JSON list of C-alpha atoms in Angstrom, two decimals:
[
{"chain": "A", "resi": 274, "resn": "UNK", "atom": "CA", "xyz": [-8.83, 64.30, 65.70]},
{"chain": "A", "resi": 275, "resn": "UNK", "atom": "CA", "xyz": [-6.33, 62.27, 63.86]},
{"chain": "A", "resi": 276, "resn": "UNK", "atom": "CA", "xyz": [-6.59, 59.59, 61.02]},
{"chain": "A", "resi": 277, "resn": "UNK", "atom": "CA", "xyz": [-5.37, 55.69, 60.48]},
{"chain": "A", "resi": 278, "resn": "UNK", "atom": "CA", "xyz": [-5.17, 54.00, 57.34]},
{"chain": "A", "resi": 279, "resn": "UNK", "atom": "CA", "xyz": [-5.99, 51.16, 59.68]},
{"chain": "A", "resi": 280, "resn": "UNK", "atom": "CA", "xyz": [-9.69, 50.07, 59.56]},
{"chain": "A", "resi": 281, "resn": "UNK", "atom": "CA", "xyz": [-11.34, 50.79, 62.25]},
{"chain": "A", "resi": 282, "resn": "UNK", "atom": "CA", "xyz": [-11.67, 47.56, 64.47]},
{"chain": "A", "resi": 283, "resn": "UNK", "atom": "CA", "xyz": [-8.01, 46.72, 63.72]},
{"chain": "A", "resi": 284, "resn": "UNK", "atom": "CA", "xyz": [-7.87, 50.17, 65.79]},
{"chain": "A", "resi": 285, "resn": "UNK", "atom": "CA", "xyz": [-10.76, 49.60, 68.43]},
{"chain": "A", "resi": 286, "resn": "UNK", "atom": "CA", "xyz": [-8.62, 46.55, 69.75]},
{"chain": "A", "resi": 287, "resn": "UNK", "atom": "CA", "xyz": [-5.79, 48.23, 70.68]},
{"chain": "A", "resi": 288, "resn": "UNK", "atom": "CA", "xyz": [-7.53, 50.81, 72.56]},
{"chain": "A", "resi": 289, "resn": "UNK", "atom": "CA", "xyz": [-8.92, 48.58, 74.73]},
{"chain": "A", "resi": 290, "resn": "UNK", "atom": "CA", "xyz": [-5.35, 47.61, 76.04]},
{"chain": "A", "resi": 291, "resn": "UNK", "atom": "CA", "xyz": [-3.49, 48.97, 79.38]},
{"chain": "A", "resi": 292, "resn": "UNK", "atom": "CA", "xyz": [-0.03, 49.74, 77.80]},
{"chain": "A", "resi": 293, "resn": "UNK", "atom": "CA", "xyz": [-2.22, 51.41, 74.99]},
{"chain": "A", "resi": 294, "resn": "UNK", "atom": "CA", "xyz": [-4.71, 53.36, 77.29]},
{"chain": "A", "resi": 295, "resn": "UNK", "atom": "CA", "xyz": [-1.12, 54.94, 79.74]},
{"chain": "A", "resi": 296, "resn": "UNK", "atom": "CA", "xyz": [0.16, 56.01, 76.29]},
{"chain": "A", "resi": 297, "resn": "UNK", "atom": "CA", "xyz": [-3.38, 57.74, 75.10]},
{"chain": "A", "resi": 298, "resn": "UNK", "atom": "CA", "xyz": [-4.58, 59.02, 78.94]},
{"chain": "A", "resi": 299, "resn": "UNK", "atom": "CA", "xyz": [-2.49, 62.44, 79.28]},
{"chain": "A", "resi": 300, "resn": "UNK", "atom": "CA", "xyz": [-0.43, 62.02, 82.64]},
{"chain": "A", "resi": 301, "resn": "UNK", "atom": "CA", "xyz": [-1.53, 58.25, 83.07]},
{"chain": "A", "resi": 302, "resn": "UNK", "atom": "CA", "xyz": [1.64, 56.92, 85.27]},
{"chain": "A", "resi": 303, "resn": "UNK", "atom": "CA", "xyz": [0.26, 53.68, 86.02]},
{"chain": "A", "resi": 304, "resn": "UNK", "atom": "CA", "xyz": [-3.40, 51.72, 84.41]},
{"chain": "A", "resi": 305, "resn": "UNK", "atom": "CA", "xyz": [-4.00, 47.94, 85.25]},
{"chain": "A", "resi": 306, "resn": "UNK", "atom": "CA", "xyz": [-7.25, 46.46, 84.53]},
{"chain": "A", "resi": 307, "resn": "UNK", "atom": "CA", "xyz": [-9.12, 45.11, 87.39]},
{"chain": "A", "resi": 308, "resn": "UNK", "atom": "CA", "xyz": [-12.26, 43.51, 85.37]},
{"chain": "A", "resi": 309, "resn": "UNK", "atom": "CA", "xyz": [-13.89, 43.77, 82.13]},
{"chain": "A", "resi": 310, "resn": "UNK", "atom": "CA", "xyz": [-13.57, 47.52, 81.50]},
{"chain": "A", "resi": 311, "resn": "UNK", "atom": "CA", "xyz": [-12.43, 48.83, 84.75]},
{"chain": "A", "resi": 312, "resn": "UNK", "atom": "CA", "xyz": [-8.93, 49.93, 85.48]},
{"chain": "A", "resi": 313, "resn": "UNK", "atom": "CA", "xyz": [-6.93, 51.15, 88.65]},
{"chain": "A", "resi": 314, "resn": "UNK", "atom": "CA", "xyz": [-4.87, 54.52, 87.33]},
{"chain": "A", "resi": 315, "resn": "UNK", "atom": "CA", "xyz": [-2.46, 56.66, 88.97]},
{"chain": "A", "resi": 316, "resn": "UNK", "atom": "CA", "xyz": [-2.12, 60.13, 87.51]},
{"chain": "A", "resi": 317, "resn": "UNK", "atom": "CA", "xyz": [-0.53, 62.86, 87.90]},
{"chain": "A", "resi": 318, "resn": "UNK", "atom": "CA", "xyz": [-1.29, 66.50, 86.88]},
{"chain": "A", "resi": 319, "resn": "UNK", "atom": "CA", "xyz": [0.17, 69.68, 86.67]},
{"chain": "A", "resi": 320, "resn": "UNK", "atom": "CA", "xyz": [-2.18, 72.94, 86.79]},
{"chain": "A", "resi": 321, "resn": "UNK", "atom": "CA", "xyz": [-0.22, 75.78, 86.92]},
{"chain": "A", "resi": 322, "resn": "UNK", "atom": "CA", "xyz": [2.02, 75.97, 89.93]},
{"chain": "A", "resi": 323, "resn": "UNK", "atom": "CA", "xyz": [0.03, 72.88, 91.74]},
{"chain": "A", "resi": 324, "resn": "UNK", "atom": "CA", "xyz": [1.40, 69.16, 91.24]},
{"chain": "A", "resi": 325, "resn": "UNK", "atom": "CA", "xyz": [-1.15, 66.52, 91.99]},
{"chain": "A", "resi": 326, "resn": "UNK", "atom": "CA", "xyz": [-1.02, 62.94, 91.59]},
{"chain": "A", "resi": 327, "resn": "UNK", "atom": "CA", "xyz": [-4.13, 61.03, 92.18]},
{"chain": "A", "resi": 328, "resn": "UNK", "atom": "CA", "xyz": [-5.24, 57.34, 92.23]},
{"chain": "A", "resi": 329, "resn": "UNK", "atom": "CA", "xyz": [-8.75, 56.41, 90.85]},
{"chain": "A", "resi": 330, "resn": "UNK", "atom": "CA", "xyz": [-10.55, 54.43, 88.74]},
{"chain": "A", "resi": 331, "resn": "UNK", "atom": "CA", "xyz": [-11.14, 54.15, 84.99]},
{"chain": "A", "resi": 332, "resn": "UNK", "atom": "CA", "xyz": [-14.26, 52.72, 83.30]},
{"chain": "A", "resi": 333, "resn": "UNK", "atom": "CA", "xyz": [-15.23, 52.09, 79.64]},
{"chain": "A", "resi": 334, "resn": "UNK", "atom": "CA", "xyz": [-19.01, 52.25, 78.74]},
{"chain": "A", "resi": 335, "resn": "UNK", "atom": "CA", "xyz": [-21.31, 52.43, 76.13]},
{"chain": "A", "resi": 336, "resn": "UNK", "atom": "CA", "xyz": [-18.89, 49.96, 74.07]},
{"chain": "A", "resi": 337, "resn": "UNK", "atom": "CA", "xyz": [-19.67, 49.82, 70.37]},
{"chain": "A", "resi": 338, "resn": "UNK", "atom": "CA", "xyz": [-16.81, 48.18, 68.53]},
{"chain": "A", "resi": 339, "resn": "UNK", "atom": "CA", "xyz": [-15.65, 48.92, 66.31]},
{"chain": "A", "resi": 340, "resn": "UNK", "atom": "CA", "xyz": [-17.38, 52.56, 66.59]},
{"chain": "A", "resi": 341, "resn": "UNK", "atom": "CA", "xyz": [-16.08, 53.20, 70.15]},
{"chain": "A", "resi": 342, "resn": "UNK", "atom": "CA", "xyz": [-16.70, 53.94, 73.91]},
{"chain": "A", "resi": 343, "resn": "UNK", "atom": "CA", "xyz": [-16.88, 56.48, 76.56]},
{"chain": "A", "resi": 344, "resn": "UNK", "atom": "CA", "xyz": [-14.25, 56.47, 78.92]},
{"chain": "A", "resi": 345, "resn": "UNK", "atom": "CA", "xyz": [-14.79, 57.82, 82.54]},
{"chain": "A", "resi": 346, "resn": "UNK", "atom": "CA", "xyz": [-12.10, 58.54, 85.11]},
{"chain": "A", "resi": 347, "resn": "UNK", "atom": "CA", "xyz": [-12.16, 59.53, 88.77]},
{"chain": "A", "resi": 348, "resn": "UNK", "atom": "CA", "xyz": [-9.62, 59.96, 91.66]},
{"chain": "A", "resi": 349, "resn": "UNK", "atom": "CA", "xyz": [-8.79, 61.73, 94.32]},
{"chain": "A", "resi": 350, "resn": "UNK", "atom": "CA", "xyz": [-5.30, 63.18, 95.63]},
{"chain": "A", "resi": 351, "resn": "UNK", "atom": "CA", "xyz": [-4.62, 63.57, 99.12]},
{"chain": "A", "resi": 352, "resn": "UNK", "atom": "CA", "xyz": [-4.50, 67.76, 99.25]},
{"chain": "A", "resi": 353, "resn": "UNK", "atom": "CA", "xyz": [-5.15, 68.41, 96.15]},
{"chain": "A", "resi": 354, "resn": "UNK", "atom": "CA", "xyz": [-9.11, 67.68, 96.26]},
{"chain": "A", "resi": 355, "resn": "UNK", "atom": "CA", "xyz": [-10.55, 65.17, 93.61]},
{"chain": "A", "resi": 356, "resn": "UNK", "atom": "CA", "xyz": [-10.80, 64.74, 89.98]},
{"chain": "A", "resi": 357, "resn": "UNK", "atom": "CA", "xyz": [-13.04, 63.65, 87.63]},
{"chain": "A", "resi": 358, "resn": "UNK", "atom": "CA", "xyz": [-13.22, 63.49, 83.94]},
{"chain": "A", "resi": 359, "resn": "UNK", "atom": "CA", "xyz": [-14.86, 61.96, 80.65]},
{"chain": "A", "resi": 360, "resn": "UNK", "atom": "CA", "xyz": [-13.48, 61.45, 77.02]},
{"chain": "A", "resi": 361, "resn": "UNK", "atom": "CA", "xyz": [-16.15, 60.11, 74.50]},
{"chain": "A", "resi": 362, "resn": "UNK", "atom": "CA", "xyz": [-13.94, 58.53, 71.73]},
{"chain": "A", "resi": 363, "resn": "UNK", "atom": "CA", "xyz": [-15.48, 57.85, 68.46]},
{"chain": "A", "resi": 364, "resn": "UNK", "atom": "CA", "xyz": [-13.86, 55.82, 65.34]},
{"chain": "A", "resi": 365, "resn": "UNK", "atom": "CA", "xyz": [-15.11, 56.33, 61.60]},
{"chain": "A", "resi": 366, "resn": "UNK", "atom": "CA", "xyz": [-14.56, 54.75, 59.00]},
{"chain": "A", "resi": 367, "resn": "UNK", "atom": "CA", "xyz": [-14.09, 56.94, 56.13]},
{"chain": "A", "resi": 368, "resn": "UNK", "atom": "CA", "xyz": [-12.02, 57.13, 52.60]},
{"chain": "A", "resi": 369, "resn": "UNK", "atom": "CA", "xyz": [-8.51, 58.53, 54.22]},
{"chain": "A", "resi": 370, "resn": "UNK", "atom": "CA", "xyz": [-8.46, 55.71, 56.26]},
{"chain": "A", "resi": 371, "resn": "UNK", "atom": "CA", "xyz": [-10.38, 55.21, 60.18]},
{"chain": "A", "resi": 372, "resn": "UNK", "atom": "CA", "xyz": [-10.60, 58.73, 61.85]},
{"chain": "A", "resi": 373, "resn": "UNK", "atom": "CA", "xyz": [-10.50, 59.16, 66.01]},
{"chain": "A", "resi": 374, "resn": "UNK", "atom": "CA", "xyz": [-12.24, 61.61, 67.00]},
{"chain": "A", "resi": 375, "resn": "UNK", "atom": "CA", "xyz": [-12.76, 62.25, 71.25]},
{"chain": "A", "resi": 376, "resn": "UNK", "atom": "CA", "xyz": [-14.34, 65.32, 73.19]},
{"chain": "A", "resi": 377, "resn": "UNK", "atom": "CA", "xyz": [-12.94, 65.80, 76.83]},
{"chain": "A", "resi": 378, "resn": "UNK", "atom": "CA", "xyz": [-14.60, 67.12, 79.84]},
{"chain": "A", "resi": 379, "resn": "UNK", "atom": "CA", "xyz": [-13.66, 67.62, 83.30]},
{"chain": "A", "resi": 380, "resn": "UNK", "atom": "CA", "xyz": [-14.75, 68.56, 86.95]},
{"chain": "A", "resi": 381, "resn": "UNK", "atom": "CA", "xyz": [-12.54, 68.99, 89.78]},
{"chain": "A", "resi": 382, "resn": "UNK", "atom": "CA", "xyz": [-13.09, 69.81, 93.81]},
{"chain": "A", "resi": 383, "resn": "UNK", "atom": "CA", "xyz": [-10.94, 70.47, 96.37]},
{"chain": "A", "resi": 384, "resn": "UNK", "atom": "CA", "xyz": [-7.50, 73.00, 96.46]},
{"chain": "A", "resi": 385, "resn": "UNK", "atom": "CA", "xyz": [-7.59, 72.31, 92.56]},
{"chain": "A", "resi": 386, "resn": "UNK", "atom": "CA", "xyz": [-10.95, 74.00, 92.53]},
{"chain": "A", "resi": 387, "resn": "UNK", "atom": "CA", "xyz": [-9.76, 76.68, 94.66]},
{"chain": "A", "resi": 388, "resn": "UNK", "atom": "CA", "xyz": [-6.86, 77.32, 92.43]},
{"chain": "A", "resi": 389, "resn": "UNK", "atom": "CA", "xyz": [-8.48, 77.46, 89.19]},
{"chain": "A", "resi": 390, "resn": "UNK", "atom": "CA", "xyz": [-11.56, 75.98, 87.48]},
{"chain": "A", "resi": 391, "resn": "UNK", "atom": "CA", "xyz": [-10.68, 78.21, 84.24]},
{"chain": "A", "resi": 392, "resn": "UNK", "atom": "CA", "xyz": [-7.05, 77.00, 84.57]},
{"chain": "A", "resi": 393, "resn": "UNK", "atom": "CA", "xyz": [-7.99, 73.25, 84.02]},
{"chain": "A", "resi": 394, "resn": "UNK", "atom": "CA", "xyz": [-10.81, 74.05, 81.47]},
{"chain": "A", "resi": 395, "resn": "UNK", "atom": "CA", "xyz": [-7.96, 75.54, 79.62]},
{"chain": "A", "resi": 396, "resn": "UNK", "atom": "CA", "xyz": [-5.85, 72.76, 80.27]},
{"chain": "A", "resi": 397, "resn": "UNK", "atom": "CA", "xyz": [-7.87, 70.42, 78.81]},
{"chain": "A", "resi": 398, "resn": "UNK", "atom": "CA", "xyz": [-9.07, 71.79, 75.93]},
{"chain": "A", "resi": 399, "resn": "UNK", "atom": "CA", "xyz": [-5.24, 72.08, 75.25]},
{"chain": "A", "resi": 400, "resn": "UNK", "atom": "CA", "xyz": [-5.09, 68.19, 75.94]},
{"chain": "A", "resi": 401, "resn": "UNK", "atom": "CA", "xyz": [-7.95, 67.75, 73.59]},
{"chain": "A", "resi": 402, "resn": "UNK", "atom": "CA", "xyz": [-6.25, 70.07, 70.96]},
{"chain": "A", "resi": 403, "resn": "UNK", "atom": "CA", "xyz": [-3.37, 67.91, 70.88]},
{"chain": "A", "resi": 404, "resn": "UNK", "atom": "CA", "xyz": [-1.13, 69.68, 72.78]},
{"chain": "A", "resi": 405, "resn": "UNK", "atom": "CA", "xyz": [-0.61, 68.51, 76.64]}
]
């Protein structure tokens, strides 16, 4: 969670944009949009000891500006299995200014599945604390 003294559809904008959505999406190395709300992504992740980059897709749904979306990813690297994952990102308007709020979730097959499910569940609850 974090706060804006910007109101919240001078922020919903913004989050709509490529450059913007590489600097938000945790390991985003590349994000160009293809249509309306779809993207091609390349990302790359580290769990643990295995490196993975994968290319995939990213999608925006449920739009509600300037409340938010849902944002849904999914790839697939060549050993490393496939990823997918979710972020619900929600913007309120409140007296501190707008606050942007998201809740992460993630499912992974594949050698990454092999390797550790708890890993990155622990991995992204870190990303959605802030700290990855």
């Amino acid at each position: 969670m974090s706060t804006s003294s910007l109101p919240p559809w001078r922020l919903c904008i913004p989050l709509n944009d490529p450059a913007i959505l590489k600097q938000c999406i945790p390991g985003c190395e590349e994000i160009e949009e293809r249509s309306n709300g779809e993207f091609a992504a390349i990302m790359r992740f580290e769990f643990g000891q295995l490196k993975a980059r994968f290319r995939g897709k990213v999608h925006l749904f449920d739009r509600d500006p300037p409340n938010g979306y849902r944002l849904v990813g999914e790839g697939e690297g060549s050993v490393a299995g496939f990823a997918k994952s979710s972020a619900v990102v929600a913007l309120a308007d409140t007296p501190e200014g707008t606050r942007l709020t998201y809740q992460l979730g993630a499912n992974v097959g594949g050698k990454i599945a092999q390797l550790g499910q708890r890993l990155l569940m622990s991995t992204t609850k870190k990303m959605q604390e802030g700290g990855g």
